[in-house]
CSV table of C-alpha atoms and ligand atoms in Angstrom, one decimal:
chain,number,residue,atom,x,y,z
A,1,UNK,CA,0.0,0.0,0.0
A,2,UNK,CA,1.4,3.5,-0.8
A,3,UNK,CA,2.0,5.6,2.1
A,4,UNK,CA,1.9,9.3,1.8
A,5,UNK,CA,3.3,11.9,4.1
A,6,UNK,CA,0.8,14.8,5.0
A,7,UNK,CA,2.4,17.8,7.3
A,8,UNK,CA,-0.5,19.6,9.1
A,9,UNK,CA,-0.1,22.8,10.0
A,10,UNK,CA,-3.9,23.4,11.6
A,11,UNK,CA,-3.3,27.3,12.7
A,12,UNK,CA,-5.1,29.7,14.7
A,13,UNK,CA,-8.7,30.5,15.7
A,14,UNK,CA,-11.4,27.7,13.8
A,15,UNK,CA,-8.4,26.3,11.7
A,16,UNK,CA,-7.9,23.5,14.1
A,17,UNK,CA,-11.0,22.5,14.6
A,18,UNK,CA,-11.9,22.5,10.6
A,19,UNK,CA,-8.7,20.4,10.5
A,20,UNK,CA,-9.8,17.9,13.2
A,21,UNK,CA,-12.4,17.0,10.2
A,22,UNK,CA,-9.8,16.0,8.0
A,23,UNK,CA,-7.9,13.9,10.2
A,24,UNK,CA,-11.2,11.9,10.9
A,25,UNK,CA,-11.0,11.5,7.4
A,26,UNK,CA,-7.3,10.9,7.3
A,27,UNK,CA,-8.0,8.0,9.7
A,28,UNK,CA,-11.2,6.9,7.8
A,29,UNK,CA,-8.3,6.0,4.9
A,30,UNK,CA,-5.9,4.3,7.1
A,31,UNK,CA,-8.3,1.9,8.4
A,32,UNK,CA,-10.2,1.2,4.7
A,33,UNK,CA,-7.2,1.6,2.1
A,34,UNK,CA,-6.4,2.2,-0.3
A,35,UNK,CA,-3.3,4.2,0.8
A,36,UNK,CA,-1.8,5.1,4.1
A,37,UNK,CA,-1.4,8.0,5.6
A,38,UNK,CA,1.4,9.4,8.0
A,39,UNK,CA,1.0,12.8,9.2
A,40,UNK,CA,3.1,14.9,11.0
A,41,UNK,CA,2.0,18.5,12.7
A,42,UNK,CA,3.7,21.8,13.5
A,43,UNK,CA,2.7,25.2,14.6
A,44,UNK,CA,2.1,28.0,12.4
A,45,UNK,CA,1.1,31.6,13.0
A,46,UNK,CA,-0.1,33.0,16.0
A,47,UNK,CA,0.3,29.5,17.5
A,48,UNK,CA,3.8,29.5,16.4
A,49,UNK,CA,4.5,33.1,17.3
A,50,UNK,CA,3.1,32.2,21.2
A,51,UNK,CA,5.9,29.4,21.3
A,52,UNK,CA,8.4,30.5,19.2
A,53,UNK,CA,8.8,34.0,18.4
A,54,UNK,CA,7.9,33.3,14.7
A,55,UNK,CA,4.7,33.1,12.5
A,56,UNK,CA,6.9,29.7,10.7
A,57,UNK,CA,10.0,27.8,12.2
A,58,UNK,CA,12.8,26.6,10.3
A,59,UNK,CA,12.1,22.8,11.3
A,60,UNK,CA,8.4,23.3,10.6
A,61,UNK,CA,10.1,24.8,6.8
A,62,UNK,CA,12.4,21.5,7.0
A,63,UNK,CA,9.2,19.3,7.4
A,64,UNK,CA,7.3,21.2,4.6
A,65,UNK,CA,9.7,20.8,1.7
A,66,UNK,CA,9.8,16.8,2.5
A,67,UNK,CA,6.0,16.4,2.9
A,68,UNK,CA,4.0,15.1,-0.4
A,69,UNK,CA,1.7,17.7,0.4
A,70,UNK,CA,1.1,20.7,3.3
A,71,UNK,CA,-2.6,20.6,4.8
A,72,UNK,CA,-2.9,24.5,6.2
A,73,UNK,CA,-5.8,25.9,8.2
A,74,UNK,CA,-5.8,29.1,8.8
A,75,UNK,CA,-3.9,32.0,10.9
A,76,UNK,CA,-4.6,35.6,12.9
A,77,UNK,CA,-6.6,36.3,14.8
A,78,UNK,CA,-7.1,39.9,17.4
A,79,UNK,CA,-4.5,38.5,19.4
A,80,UNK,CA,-1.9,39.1,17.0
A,81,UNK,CA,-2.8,42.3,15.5
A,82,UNK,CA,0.0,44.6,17.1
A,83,UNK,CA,3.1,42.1,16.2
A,84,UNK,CA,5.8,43.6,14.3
A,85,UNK,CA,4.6,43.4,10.4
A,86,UNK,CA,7.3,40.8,9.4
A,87,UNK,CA,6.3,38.3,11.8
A,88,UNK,CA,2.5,38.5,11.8
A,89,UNK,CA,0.8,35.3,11.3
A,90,UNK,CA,0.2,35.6,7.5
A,91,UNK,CA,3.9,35.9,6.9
A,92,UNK,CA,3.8,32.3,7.8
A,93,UNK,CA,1.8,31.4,5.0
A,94,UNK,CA,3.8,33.9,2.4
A,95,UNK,CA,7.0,32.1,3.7
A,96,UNK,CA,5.6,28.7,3.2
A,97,UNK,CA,4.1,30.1,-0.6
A,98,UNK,CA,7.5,31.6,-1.3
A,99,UNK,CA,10.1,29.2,-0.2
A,100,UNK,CA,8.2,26.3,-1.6
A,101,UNK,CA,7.6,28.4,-4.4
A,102,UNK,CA,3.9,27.5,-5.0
A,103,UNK,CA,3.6,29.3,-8.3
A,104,UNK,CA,0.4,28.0,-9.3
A,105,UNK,CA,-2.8,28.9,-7.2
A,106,UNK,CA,-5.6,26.8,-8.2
A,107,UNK,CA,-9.4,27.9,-7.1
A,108,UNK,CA,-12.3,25.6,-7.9
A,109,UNK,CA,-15.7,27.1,-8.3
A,110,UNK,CA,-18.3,24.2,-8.1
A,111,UNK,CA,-21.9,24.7,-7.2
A,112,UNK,CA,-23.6,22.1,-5.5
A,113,UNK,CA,-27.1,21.1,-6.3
A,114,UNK,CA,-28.1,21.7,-2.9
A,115,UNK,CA,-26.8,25.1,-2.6
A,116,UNK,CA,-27.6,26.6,-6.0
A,117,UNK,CA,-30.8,28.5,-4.3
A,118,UNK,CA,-28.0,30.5,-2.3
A,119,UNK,CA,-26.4,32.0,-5.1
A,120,UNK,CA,-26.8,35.6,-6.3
A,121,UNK,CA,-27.3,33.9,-9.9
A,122,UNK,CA,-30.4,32.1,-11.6
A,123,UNK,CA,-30.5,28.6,-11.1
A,124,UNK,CA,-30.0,27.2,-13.9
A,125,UNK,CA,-27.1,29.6,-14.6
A,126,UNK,CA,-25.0,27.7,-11.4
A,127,UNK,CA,-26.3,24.5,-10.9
A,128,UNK,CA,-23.5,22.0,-11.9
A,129,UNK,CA,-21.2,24.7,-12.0
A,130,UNK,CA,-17.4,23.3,-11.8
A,131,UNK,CA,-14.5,25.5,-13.7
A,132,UNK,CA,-11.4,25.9,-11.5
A,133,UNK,CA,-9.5,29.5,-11.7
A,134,UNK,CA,-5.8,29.1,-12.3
A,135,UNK,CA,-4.2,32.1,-10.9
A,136,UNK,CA,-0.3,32.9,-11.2
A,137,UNK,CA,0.8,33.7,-7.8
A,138,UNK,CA,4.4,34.3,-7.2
A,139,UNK,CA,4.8,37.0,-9.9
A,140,UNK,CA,3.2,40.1,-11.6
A,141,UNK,CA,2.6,43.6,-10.2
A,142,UNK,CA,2.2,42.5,-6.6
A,143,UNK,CA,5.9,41.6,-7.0
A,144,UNK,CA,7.1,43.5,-9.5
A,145,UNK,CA,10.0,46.8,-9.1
A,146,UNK,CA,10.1,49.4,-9.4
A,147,UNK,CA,7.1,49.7,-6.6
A,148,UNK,CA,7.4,52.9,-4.8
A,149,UNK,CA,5.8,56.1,-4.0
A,150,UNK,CA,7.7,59.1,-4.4
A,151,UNK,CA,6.7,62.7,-3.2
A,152,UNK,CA,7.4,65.4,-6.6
A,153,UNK,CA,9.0,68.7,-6.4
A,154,UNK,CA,5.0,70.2,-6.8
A,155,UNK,CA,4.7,68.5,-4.1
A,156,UNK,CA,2.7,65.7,-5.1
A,157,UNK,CA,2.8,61.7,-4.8
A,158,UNK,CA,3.8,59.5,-7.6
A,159,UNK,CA,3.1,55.7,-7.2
A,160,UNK,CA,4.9,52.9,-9.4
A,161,UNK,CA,4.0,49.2,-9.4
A,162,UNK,CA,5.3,47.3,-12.1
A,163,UNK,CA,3.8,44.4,-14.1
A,164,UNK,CA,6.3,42.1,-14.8
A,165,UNK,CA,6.2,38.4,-16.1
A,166,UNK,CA,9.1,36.3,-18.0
A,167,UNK,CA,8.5,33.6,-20.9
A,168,UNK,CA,9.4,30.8,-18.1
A,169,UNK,CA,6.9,32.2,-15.8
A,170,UNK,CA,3.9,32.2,-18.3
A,171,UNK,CA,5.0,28.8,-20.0
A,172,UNK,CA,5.4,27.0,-16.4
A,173,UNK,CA,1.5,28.1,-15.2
A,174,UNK,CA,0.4,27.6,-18.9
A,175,UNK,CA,1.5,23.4,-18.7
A,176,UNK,CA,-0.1,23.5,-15.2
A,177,UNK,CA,-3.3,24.9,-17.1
A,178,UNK,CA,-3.4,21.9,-19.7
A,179,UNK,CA,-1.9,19.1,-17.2
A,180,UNK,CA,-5.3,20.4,-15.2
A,181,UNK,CA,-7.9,20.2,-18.5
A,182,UNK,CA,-6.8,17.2,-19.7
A,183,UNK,CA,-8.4,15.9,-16.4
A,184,UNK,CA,-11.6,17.8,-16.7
A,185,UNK,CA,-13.4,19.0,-19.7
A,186,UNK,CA,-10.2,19.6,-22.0
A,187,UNK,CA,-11.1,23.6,-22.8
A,188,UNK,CA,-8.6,26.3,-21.5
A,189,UNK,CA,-8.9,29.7,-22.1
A,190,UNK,CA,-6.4,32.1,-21.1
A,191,UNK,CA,-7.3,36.0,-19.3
A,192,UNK,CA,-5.2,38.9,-20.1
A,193,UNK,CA,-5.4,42.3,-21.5
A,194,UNK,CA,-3.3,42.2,-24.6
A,195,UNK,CA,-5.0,44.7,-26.4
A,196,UNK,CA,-3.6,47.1,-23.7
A,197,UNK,CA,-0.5,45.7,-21.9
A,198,UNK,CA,2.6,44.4,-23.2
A,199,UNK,CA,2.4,41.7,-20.4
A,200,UNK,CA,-0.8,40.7,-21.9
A,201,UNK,CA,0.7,40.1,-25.4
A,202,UNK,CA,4.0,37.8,-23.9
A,203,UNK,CA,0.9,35.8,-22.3
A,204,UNK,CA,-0.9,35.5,-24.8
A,205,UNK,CA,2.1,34.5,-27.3
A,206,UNK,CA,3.5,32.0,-24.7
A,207,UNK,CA,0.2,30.3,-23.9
A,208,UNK,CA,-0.4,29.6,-27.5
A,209,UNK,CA,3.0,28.3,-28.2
A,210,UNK,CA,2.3,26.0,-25.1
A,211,UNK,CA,-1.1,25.1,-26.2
A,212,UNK,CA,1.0,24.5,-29.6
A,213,UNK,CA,3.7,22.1,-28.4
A,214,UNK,CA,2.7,20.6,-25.2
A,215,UNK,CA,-1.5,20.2,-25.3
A,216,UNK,CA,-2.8,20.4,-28.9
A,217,UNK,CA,-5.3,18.3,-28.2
A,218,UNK,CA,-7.0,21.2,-25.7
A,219,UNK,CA,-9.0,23.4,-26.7
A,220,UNK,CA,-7.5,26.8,-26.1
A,221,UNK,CA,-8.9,30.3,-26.7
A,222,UNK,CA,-7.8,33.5,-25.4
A,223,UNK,CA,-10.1,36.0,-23.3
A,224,UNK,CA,-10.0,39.9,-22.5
A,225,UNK,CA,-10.1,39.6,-19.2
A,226,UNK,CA,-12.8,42.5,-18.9
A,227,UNK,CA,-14.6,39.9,-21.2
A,228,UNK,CA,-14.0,37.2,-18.9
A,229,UNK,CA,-15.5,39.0,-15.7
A,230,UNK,CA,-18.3,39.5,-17.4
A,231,UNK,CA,-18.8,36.5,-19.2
A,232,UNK,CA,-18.3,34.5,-15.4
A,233,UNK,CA,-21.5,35.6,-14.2
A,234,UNK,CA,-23.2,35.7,-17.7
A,235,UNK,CA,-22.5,32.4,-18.8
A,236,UNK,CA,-19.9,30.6,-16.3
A,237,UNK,CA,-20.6,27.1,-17.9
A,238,UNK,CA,-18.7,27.7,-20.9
A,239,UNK,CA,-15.7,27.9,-18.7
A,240,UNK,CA,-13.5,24.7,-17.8
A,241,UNK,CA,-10.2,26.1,-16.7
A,242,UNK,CA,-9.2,30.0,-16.8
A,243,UNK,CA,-5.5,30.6,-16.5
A,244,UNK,CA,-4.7,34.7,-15.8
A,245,UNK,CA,-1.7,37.0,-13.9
A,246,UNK,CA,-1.6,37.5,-10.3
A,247,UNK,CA,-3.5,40.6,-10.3
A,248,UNK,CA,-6.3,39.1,-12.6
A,249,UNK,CA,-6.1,36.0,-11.0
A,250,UNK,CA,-7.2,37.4,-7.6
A,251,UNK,CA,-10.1,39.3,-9.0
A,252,UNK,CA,-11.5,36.7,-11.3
A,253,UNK,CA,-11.0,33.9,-8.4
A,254,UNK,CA,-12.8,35.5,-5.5
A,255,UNK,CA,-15.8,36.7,-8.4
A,256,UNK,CA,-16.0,33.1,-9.7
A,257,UNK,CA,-16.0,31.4,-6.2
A,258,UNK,CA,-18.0,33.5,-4.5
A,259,UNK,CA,-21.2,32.9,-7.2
A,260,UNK,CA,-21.3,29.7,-5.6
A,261,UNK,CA,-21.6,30.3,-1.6
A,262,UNK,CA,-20.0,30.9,1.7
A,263,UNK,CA,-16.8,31.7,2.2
A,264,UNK,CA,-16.8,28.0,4.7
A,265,UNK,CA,-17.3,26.2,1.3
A,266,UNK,CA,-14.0,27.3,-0.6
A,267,UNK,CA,-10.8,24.8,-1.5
A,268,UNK,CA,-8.2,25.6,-2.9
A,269,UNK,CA,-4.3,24.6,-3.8
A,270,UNK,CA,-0.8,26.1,-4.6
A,271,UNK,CA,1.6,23.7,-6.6
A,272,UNK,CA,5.3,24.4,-7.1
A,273,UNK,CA,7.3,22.8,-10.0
A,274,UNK,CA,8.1,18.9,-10.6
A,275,UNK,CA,10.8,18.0,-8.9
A,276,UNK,CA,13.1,16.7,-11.5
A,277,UNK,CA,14.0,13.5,-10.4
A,278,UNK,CA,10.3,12.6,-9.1
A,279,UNK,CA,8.0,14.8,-11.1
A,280,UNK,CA,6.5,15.5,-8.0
A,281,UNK,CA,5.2,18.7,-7.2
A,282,UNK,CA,5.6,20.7,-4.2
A,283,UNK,CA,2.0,21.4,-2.8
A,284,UNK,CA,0.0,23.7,-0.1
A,285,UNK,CA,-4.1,22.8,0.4
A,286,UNK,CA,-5.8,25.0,2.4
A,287,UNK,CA,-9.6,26.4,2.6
A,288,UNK,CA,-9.6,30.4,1.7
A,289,UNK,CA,-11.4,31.6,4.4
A,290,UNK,CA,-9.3,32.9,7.3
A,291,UNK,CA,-9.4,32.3,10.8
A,292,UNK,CA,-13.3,33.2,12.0
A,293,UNK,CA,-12.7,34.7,15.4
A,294,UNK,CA,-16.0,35.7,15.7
A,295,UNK,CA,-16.8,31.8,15.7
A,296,UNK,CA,-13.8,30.0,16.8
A,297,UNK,CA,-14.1,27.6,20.2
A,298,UNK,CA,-17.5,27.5,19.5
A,299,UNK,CA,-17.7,24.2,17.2
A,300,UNK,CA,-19.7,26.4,14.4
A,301,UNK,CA,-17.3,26.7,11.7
A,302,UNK,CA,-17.8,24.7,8.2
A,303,UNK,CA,-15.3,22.3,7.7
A,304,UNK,CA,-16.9,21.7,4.0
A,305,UNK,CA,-13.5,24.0,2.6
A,306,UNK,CA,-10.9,22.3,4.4
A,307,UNK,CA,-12.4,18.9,4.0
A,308,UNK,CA,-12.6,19.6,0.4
A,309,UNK,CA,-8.8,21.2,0.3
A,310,UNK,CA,-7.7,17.5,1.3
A,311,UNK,CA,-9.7,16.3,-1.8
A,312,UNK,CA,-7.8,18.6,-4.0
A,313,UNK,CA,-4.4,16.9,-2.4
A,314,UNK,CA,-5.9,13.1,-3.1
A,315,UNK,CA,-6.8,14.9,-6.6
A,316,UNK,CA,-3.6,16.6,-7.9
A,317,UNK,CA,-0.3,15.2,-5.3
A,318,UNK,CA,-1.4,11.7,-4.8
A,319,UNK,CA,-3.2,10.3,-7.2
A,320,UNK,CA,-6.4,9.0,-5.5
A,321,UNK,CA,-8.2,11.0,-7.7
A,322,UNK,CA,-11.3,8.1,-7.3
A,323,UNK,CA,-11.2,8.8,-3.5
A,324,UNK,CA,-11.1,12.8,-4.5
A,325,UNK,CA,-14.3,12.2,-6.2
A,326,UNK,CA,-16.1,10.1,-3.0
A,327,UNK,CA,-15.1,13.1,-1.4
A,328,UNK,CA,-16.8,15.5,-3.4
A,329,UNK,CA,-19.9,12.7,-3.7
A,330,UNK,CA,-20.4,12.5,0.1
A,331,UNK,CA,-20.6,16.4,0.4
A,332,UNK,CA,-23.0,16.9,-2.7
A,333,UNK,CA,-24.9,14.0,-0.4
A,334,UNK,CA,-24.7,15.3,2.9
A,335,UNK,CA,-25.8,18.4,1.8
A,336,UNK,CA,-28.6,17.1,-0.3
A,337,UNK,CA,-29.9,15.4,2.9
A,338,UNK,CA,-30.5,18.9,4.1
A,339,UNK,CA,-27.1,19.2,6.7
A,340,UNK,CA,-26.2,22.8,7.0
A,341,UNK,CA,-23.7,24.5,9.2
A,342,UNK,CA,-24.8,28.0,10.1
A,343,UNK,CA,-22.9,30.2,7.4
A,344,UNK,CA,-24.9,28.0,4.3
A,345,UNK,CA,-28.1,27.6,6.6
A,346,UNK,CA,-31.3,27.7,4.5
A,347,UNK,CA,-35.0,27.2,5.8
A,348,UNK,CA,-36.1,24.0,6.8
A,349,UNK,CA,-32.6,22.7,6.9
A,350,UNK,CA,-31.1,20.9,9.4
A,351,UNK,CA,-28.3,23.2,11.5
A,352,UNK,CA,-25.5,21.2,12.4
A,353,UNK,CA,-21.5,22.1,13.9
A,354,UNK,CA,-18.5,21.4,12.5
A,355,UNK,CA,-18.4,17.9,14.1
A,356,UNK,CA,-21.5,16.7,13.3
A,357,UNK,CA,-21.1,17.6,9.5
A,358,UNK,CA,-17.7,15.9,9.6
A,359,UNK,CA,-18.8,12.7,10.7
A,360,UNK,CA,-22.1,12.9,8.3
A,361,UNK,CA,-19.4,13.2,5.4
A,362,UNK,CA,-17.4,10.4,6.7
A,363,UNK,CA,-20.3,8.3,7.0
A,364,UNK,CA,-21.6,8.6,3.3
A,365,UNK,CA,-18.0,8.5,2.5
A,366,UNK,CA,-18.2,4.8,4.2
A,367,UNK,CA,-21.4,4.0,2.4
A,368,UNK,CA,-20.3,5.3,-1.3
A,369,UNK,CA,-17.1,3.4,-0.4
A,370,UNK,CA,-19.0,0.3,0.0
B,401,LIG,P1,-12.5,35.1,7.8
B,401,LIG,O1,-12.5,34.3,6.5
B,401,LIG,O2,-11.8,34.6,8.9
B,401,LIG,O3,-14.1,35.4,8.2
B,401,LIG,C1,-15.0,36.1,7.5
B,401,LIG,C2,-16.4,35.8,7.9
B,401,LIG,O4,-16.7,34.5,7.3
B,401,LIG,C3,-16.6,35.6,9.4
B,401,LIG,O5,-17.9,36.1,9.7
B,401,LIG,C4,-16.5,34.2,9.7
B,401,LIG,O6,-17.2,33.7,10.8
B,401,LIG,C5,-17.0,33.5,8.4
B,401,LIG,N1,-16.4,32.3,8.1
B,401,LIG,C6,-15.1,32.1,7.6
B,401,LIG,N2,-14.9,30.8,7.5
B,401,LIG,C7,-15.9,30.1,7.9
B,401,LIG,C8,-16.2,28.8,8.1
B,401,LIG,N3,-15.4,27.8,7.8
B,401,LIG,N4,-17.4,28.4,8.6
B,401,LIG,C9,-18.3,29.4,8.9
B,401,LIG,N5,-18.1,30.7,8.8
B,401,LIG,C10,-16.9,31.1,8.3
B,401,LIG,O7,-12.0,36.6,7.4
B,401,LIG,P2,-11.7,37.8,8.4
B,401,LIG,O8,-12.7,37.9,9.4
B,401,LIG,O9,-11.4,39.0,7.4
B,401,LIG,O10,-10.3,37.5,9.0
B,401,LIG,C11,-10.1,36.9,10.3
B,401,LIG,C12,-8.6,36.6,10.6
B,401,LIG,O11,-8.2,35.6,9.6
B,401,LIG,C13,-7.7,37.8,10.4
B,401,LIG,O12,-6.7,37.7,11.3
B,401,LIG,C14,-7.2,37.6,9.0
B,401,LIG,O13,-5.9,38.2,8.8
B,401,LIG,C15,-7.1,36.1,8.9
B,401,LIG,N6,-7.1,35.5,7.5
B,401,LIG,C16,-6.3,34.4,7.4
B,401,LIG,C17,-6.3,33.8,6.1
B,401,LIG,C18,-5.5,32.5,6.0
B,401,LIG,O14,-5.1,32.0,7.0
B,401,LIG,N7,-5.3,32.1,4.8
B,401,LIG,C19,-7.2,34.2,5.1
B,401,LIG,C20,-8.0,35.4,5.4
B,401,LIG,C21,-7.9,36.0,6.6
């Protein structure tokens, strides 16, 4: 049996108790098959700052680069608010994005049946939705220099950020686009503005050599990406994967997720490069929400994103992509038997806490497994 290693790294406020979910999971597969799991855990963020002085430990870095995949909760929290900037909690995560060099951010938008009534779109318009939004993340005008602001001899401010990619930076997040499509519908299309940034015409040159040489057999087209926000919430099921720049990347990701529910609902991934020897990428799963204060302790918080984060690492480090999809069964399920925590509650559903809701996904899990 394969045996994978998983570092934990739970976090602050609901982060471990959303990750408590997981490792009922986790234990689910070492009891059943068909891999096993060992897991080791560390402190990260305001945990870690409480023990050790820092948002990230070097050993905890150590245990990260050897791990087949990082399972992250979340950090901050009130309690930290006043540290020195450079060793909040969320430099934690930036450290553990940067040094593993998770390049490629991947955000899945998939609509349940049972939660299409919740969106701000029709019906018909959401239900079955599933594209995933493949966002560049360790490059572009977040990154970019110059970035400064400047006071003029008139006496006003001039601010500079700079948009700046390279042709190995596009061509390594365009393969990750059409590695992703030829495992889903086989369409990518690719956001930029090229009709008014010279960034926008190297991506759209280098996606289409890519498309050319690596994935001919996907269909590719590119996208304004003015065109592509709109066209998300006019027609989002002509989308299968959308690969775009940082700063695009972030807009179109939170637009396209958030069409299909609560933030407690949201999965996503950041892969690094094959390692050359293995081929095996360096990976971070983690839900996008952030640490809920306002309901951590309690036993409220959705687990439904972090639960769903560990499919995405059965999906795209380990290749239990069959167990990925129970995963994704037992939630559409367990939702479709009217289980709601509070953030997705609807009338006449069923309010349940984070516990209860894992072990109702484990429990179909069981029964789907057979
Ligand atoms: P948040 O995502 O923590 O919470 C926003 C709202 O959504 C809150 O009302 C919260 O109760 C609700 N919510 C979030 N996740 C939920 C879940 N799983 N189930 C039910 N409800 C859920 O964002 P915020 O309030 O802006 O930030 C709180 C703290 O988290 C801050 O310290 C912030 O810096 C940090 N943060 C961390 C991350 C991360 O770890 N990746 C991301 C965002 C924010």
């Amino acid at each position: 049996m394969a045996t994978h290693n998983l570092l934990m790294l739970p976090g602050d406020g609901i982060g471990p108790e959303v990750m408590a979910e997981v490792e009922r999971l986790i234990a689910f597969f070492n009891k059943r098959g068909p891999a096993k799991f060992e897991t080791s855990s560390d402190l990260v963020g305001g945990a870690a700052i409480d023990k050790h002085g820092v948002p990230v430990t070097d050993e905890a870095m150590a245990k990260a680069g050897q791990a087949d995949a990082v399972l992250f909760g979340s950090v901050g929290g009130p309690k930290w608010d006043k540290v020195a900037y450079d060793i909040r909690p969320e430099a934690g995560l930036l450290r553990l994005r940067k040094d593993l060099d998770l390049f490629a951010n991947l955000r899945p938008a998939i609509c349940y049946p049972a939660l299409a009534e919740a969106s701000s779109l029709k019906r018909e318009l959401i239900e079955g939705l599933d594209i995933m939004i493949l966002r560049e993340l360790t490059g572009g005008v977040y990154f970019g220099e110059p970035k400064e602001m400047v006071t003029l001899e008139n006496g006003q401010q001039r601010a500079v950020d700079t948009q700046l990619y390279t042709t190995h930076e596009v061509e390594r997040i365009a393969k990750v686009a059409f590695d992703l499509a030829r495992v889903r519908r086989k369409k990518v299309h690719m956001a930029a503005k090229w009709n008014v940034m010279r960034t926008g015409v190297l991506w759209q040159q280098v996606t289409a050599a890519v498309h050319k040489s690596y994935a001919p057999e996907i269909a590719y087209e590119p996208i304004l990406a003015d065109n592509c926000a709109m066209q998300l919430v006019k027609n989002p099921k002509q989308f299968d994967v959308v690969v775009c720049d940082n700063l695009f990347g972030d807009i179109l990701s939170d637009e396209a997720a958030m069409m299909t529910g609560s933030l407690g609902m949201l999965p996503s991934a950041s892969l690094g490069a094959p390692d050359a020897k293995t081929g095996k990428r360096k990976a971070l799963y983690e839900p996008v929400h952030g640490s809920a204060p306002d309901i951590a302790g309690q036993g409220l918080a959705n687990p439904i994103a972090t639960i769903g984060s560990f499919g995405m690492a059965l999906r795209y480090s380990l290749g239990m992509v069959k167990e990925a999809e129970l995963i994704d069964k037992a939630i559409a399920n367990v939702l479709g038997q009217g289980l709601r925590t509070g953030d997705i509650m609807q009338p006449n559903m069923r309010k349940v806490g984070t516990t209860e809701m894992g072990r109702a996904i484990e429990t179909e899990l069981a029964r789907l497994a057979g």
